[in-house]
Coordinates of C-alpha atoms in Angstrom, one line a residue:
M274 CA -71.9 -16.4 -59.9
T275 CA -70.0 -18.3 -62.5
V276 CA -69.1 -22.0 -62.3
L277 CA -66.4 -23.3 -64.5
V278 CA -67.2 -26.9 -65.5
F279 CA -65.3 -29.5 -67.6
P280 CA -65.6 -33.2 -68.5
G281 CA -65.3 -35.3 -65.4
V282 CA -66.2 -32.6 -62.9
R283 CA -67.5 -33.8 -59.6
L284 CA -71.3 -33.1 -59.6
L285 CA -71.7 -32.0 -55.9
D286 CA -68.8 -29.6 -56.3
V287 CA -71.0 -27.8 -58.8
T288 CA -74.5 -28.3 -57.4
G289 CA -73.6 -27.6 -53.7
P290 CA -72.6 -24.0 -54.2
I291 CA -75.3 -23.4 -56.8
E292 CA -77.9 -24.6 -54.2
V293 CA -76.5 -22.2 -51.6
F294 CA -76.6 -19.1 -53.9
T295 CA -79.9 -19.8 -55.5
T296 CA -81.5 -20.5 -52.0
A297 CA -80.0 -17.1 -51.0
N298 CA -82.1 -15.6 -53.7
E299 CA -85.2 -16.6 -51.8
F300 CA -84.0 -14.4 -48.9
G301 CA -83.1 -11.3 -50.8
G302 CA -80.1 -12.3 -52.8
R303 CA -79.7 -11.4 -56.5
Y304 CA -77.2 -14.0 -57.7
R305 CA -77.3 -14.9 -61.4
V306 CA -75.9 -18.4 -61.9
R307 CA -73.9 -19.2 -65.0
T308 CA -72.2 -22.4 -66.0
V309 CA -69.3 -22.1 -68.4
S310 CA -66.8 -24.4 -70.0
P311 CA -63.6 -23.6 -71.8
D312 CA -65.2 -24.1 -75.2
G313 CA -68.9 -23.6 -74.3
A314 CA -69.8 -27.3 -74.9
D315 CA -72.0 -29.2 -72.4
V316 CA -70.1 -31.7 -70.2
V317 CA -70.6 -35.0 -68.6
T318 CA -69.7 -35.2 -64.9
A319 CA -67.7 -37.9 -63.1
A320 CA -71.1 -39.3 -62.0
G321 CA -72.1 -39.7 -65.6
T322 CA -74.7 -36.9 -65.4
G323 CA -74.8 -34.4 -68.2
L324 CA -74.5 -30.7 -67.4
R325 CA -75.8 -27.9 -69.6
V326 CA -73.4 -25.1 -70.2
D327 CA -74.5 -21.5 -70.7
L328 CA -71.6 -20.2 -72.6
A329 CA -67.8 -20.4 -73.2
A330 CA -65.6 -18.9 -70.5
A331 CA -64.2 -16.3 -72.9
Q332 CA -67.7 -15.0 -73.5
V333 CA -68.1 -13.9 -69.9
Q334 CA -67.9 -10.1 -70.0
A335 CA -69.3 -8.8 -66.7
A336 CA -67.4 -9.4 -63.5
S337 CA -68.8 -12.2 -61.3
D338 CA -69.3 -11.8 -57.6
V339 CA -68.0 -15.4 -57.3
V340 CA -66.1 -17.6 -59.7
V341 CA -66.3 -21.3 -58.6
I342 CA -63.7 -23.8 -59.6
P343 CA -64.9 -27.3 -58.8
G344 CA -62.7 -30.4 -58.7
G345 CA -62.8 -33.8 -60.2
P346 CA -61.3 -37.3 -59.6
E347 CA -59.1 -36.9 -62.7
W348 CA -57.3 -33.8 -61.4
P349 CA -53.8 -35.2 -62.3
C350 CA -54.9 -34.9 -65.9
L351 CA -56.8 -31.7 -65.5
I352 CA -53.8 -29.8 -64.2
K353 CA -52.2 -30.4 -67.6
D354 CA -55.1 -29.0 -69.6
D355 CA -53.9 -25.7 -70.8
A356 CA -57.2 -24.6 -72.2
L357 CA -58.9 -25.2 -68.9
L358 CA -56.2 -23.4 -67.0
D359 CA -56.3 -20.4 -69.4
A360 CA -60.1 -20.2 -69.0
M361 CA -59.7 -20.2 -65.3
R362 CA -57.1 -17.4 -65.3
G363 CA -59.4 -15.3 -67.5
L364 CA -62.4 -15.8 -65.1
D365 CA -60.2 -15.1 -62.1
A366 CA -59.1 -11.8 -63.7
R367 CA -62.7 -10.7 -64.3
G368 CA -64.1 -11.9 -61.0
C369 CA -64.4 -10.4 -57.5
R370 CA -63.9 -13.7 -55.7
T371 CA -62.5 -17.0 -56.9
A372 CA -63.4 -20.1 -54.9
S373 CA -62.2 -23.7 -55.4
I374 CA -64.0 -26.8 -54.2
C375 CA -62.1 -29.9 -53.1
T376 CA -59.4 -30.8 -55.7
G377 CA -60.2 -27.6 -57.6
A378 CA -57.3 -26.2 -55.5
F379 CA -55.0 -28.2 -57.7
L380 CA -56.3 -26.3 -60.8
L381 CA -55.7 -23.0 -59.1
A382 CA -52.3 -24.0 -58.0
A383 CA -51.4 -25.3 -61.5
A384 CA -52.5 -21.9 -62.9
G385 CA -50.2 -20.1 -60.5
L386 CA -53.1 -18.5 -58.7
L387 CA -52.1 -19.9 -55.3
D388 CA -48.5 -18.9 -55.3
G389 CA -47.6 -17.3 -52.0
R390 CA -51.0 -18.0 -50.6
K391 CA -52.5 -20.2 -48.0
A392 CA -54.9 -22.9 -49.2
T393 CA -56.6 -26.2 -48.4
T394 CA -58.1 -29.2 -50.3
H395 CA -59.5 -32.6 -49.4
W396 CA -57.5 -34.1 -46.5
R397 CA -56.6 -37.1 -48.7
F398 CA -54.7 -34.8 -51.1
A399 CA -53.3 -32.1 -48.9
D400 CA -49.9 -33.7 -48.8
Q401 CA -49.8 -33.9 -52.6
L402 CA -50.8 -30.3 -53.0
A403 CA -48.0 -29.2 -50.7
L404 CA -45.5 -31.5 -52.5
R405 CA -46.4 -30.5 -56.0
Y406 CA -46.7 -26.8 -55.3
P407 CA -44.2 -25.7 -52.6
K408 CA -45.1 -22.0 -53.1
V409 CA -48.5 -22.8 -51.6
T410 CA -48.9 -22.9 -47.8
V411 CA -51.3 -25.8 -47.3
E412 CA -53.7 -25.7 -44.2
A413 CA -54.5 -29.5 -44.2
D414 CA -57.2 -29.6 -41.5
A415 CA -59.2 -26.4 -42.5
L416 CA -62.7 -26.7 -43.9
F417 CA -62.0 -23.6 -46.0
V418 CA -59.3 -21.0 -46.2
R419 CA -59.4 -17.4 -47.5
D420 CA -56.3 -15.6 -48.6
G421 CA -57.0 -12.3 -50.4
H422 CA -59.7 -12.7 -53.1
I423 CA -59.2 -16.4 -53.3
M424 CA -60.9 -19.1 -51.2
T425 CA -60.2 -22.8 -51.2
S426 CA -62.3 -25.5 -49.5
A427 CA -61.8 -29.1 -48.4
G428 CA -64.0 -32.1 -49.3
V429 CA -67.0 -31.7 -51.5
T430 CA -69.6 -30.7 -48.8
S431 CA -67.2 -28.0 -47.4
G432 CA -68.0 -26.2 -50.6
I433 CA -71.3 -25.5 -49.0
D434 CA -69.6 -24.1 -45.9
L435 CA -67.5 -21.8 -48.1
S436 CA -70.6 -20.7 -50.1
L437 CA -72.4 -19.8 -46.9
A438 CA -69.5 -17.7 -45.8
L439 CA -69.7 -15.8 -49.1
V440 CA -73.4 -15.3 -48.7
E441 CA -72.8 -13.9 -45.2
E442 CA -70.1 -11.6 -46.7
H443 CA -72.5 -10.3 -49.3
L444 CA -75.9 -10.4 -47.5
G445 CA -75.2 -10.6 -43.8
A446 CA -75.3 -13.4 -41.2
D447 CA -79.1 -13.4 -40.9
V448 CA -79.5 -14.4 -44.6
A449 CA -76.7 -16.9 -44.4
R450 CA -78.3 -18.4 -41.3
A451 CA -81.7 -18.6 -43.1
V452 CA -80.1 -20.4 -46.0
A453 CA -78.3 -22.9 -43.7
K454 CA -81.6 -23.6 -41.9
D455 CA -83.5 -24.0 -45.2
M456 CA -80.9 -26.5 -46.5
V457 CA -80.6 -28.2 -43.0
V458 CA -76.9 -27.7 -42.8
F459 CA -74.5 -26.1 -40.3
M460 CA -73.9 -22.4 -40.5
Q461 CA -70.3 -23.2 -39.9
R462 CA -68.9 -26.5 -38.6
P463 CA -66.4 -26.2 -35.8
G464 CA -63.1 -28.0 -35.9
G465 CA -61.5 -29.2 -39.0
Q466 CA -61.7 -32.1 -41.5
S467 CA -60.8 -34.5 -38.8
Q468 CA -64.1 -34.0 -37.0
F469 CA -66.6 -36.8 -37.6
S470 CA -69.7 -37.9 -35.7
V471 CA -69.6 -40.7 -33.1
R472 CA -71.9 -43.0 -35.2
T473 CA -69.9 -42.6 -38.4
H474 CA -66.5 -43.3 -37.0
T475 CA -67.2 -46.2 -34.5
P476 CA -67.9 -49.7 -35.8
R477 CA -71.2 -51.4 -35.3
A478 CA -71.2 -53.6 -32.2
R479 CA -71.5 -57.3 -32.9
Q480 CA -72.8 -58.2 -29.4
E481 CA -76.5 -57.6 -28.8
M482 CA -75.8 -56.8 -25.1
L483 CA -73.4 -54.0 -26.2
R484 CA -75.8 -52.7 -28.7
R485 CA -78.4 -52.3 -26.0
V486 CA -75.9 -50.3 -23.9
L487 CA -75.1 -48.0 -26.9
D488 CA -78.8 -47.5 -27.6
A489 CA -79.4 -46.5 -24.0
V490 CA -76.6 -43.9 -24.1
A491 CA -77.9 -42.4 -27.3
E492 CA -81.5 -42.3 -26.1
D493 CA -80.7 -40.4 -22.9
P494 CA -77.2 -38.9 -22.7
S495 CA -78.1 -37.3 -19.4
A496 CA -78.6 -40.6 -17.6
P497 CA -75.8 -41.8 -15.2
H498 CA -73.9 -43.9 -17.7
T499 CA -71.2 -45.1 -15.3
L500 CA -69.2 -48.2 -16.1
A501 CA -71.1 -50.0 -13.4
A502 CA -74.5 -48.9 -14.7
M503 CA -73.6 -50.1 -18.2
A504 CA -72.3 -53.4 -17.0
R505 CA -75.5 -54.0 -15.1
R506 CA -77.6 -53.2 -18.2
A507 CA -75.6 -55.7 -20.2
G508 CA -75.5 -58.3 -17.4
V509 CA -71.8 -58.5 -17.4
S510 CA -68.9 -57.5 -15.1
T511 CA -67.3 -54.1 -15.3
R512 CA -64.1 -55.8 -16.5
H513 CA -66.0 -57.6 -19.3
M514 CA -67.8 -54.3 -20.3
T515 CA -64.5 -52.5 -20.6
R516 CA -63.1 -55.4 -22.7
L517 CA -66.2 -55.2 -25.0
F518 CA -65.7 -51.5 -25.6
H519 CA -62.0 -52.0 -26.3
D520 CA -62.5 -55.0 -28.7
E521 CA -65.6 -53.8 -30.6
M522 CA -65.7 -50.0 -30.3
H523 CA -61.9 -49.4 -30.0
T524 CA -62.5 -46.9 -27.2
T525 CA -63.3 -46.8 -23.5
P526 CA -66.8 -46.7 -22.1
A527 CA -66.1 -43.3 -20.5
R528 CA -64.8 -41.9 -23.8
Y529 CA -67.7 -43.2 -25.8
V530 CA -70.3 -41.6 -23.4
E531 CA -68.5 -38.3 -23.5
Q532 CA -68.5 -38.3 -27.3
V533 CA -72.3 -39.0 -27.4
R534 CA -72.8 -36.2 -24.8
M535 CA -70.7 -33.9 -26.9
E536 CA -72.9 -34.4 -29.9
A537 CA -76.0 -33.9 -27.9
A538 CA -74.6 -30.6 -26.4
Q539 CA -73.5 -29.4 -29.8
A540 CA -77.1 -30.0 -31.1
M541 CA -78.6 -28.0 -28.2
L542 CA -76.1 -25.1 -28.7
E543 CA -76.9 -25.0 -32.4
D544 CA -80.7 -25.0 -32.1
S545 CA -81.5 -23.2 -28.8
D546 CA -80.6 -20.3 -26.6
D547 CA -80.8 -22.4 -23.4
P548 CA -78.4 -21.3 -20.6
M549 CA -75.2 -23.3 -20.3
A550 CA -76.4 -24.8 -17.1
T551 CA -79.5 -26.3 -18.9
V552 CA -77.4 -27.6 -21.7
A553 CA -75.0 -29.2 -19.3
R554 CA -77.7 -30.8 -17.3
R555 CA -79.7 -32.2 -20.2
T556 CA -76.7 -33.7 -21.9
G557 CA -75.2 -35.4 -18.9
F558 CA -72.3 -33.1 -18.1
G559 CA -73.9 -31.9 -14.9
S560 CA -72.3 -28.4 -14.7
P561 CA -71.3 -25.6 -17.1
E562 CA -67.7 -26.1 -15.9
S563 CA -67.7 -29.8 -16.9
L564 CA -69.3 -28.9 -20.2
R565 CA -66.6 -26.2 -20.8
R566 CA -63.8 -28.6 -20.1
A567 CA -65.2 -31.2 -22.4
F568 CA -65.6 -28.7 -25.3
T569 CA -62.1 -27.4 -24.8
R570 CA -60.6 -30.9 -24.7
N571 CA -62.5 -32.2 -27.7
L572 CA -62.9 -29.1 -30.0
G573 CA -60.4 -26.6 -28.7
I574 CA -63.2 -24.0 -28.1
T575 CA -65.6 -23.1 -25.3
P576 CA -69.4 -23.9 -25.6
G577 CA -70.0 -20.2 -25.9
A578 CA -67.6 -19.9 -28.8
Y579 CA -69.1 -23.0 -30.4
R580 CA -72.6 -21.4 -30.2
A581 CA -71.3 -18.1 -31.7
R582 CA -69.6 -20.0 -34.5
F583 CA -72.8 -21.7 -35.5
R584 CA -74.6 -18.4 -35.7
T585 CA -72.0 -16.9 -38.1
T586 CA -69.3 -18.2 -40.4
H587 CA -66.8 -15.9 -38.7
T588 CA -64.5 -15.6 -41.7
G589 CA -61.8 -12.9 -41.6
V590 CA -60.1 -11.2 -44.5
D591 CA -57.3 -13.7 -44.7
G592 CA -56.5 -17.1 -43.3
K593 CA -58.6 -20.0 -42.1
G594 CA -62.4 -19.8 -42.5
A595 CA -62.9 -22.7 -40.2

């Protein structure tokens, strides 16, 4: 595994994949990690942390299983760095797989390595990638995309998703799953970049009475959290409860409860082999059919498909990896 680094590189773009591959070595992998820079000099990351470099990119002789191209916040300047682009082209020519992390896709595109290919990058920059490089087909919502020997990933942590997919390709799903569990991360996240947890994309309630209701839903998603039940818990009318959710949570009570139940169901499907009837009952959906409808509506896949995706990265030869 060879990681091309440069001044201003994003630290997690580098360390995330390295952690995946070195952890895989604990489960039978034989990855040798090398950091290289265009001139062999050590670099300082965008976070201000120094990174030791093993050698210059031109000194890499043996082919690498994986060449990792990280990104950085100063990518508009980096795509004009001829020495960096030349180093990348040389590594790509000597590597088996080339994988970019986040805005590293801009470097690949600037070097002409994405021409005629599908690719992705961080959702904030997907439109710019498509605009600057019309020969690239941008998959804006994918967590990572494979097209031929090149893979591209979205935001920084999706580099971990991509790396797990490569570990599965090299060593099998069992090893990739062991690495994911050891690192306490998803084997493969369903959905795309637009998927966020309930607690991260809803604002904190200002009203104490509403916070009590939200806590009750989170503590026991299987309870009968009807509008009337929540209103009674808060000591307000159903109309007032609906207004509180609208004003403070920007959603409806029913929608919020479903989102919490979805997260609970996802956790059960990831961590257990319980029958669908058990998952549905314990997470408040009641029946497997109600569970299936909720998953199809929210994620576009069935609960069974979700469970299967968590057990493997399910990447094909070409196209979306997520």
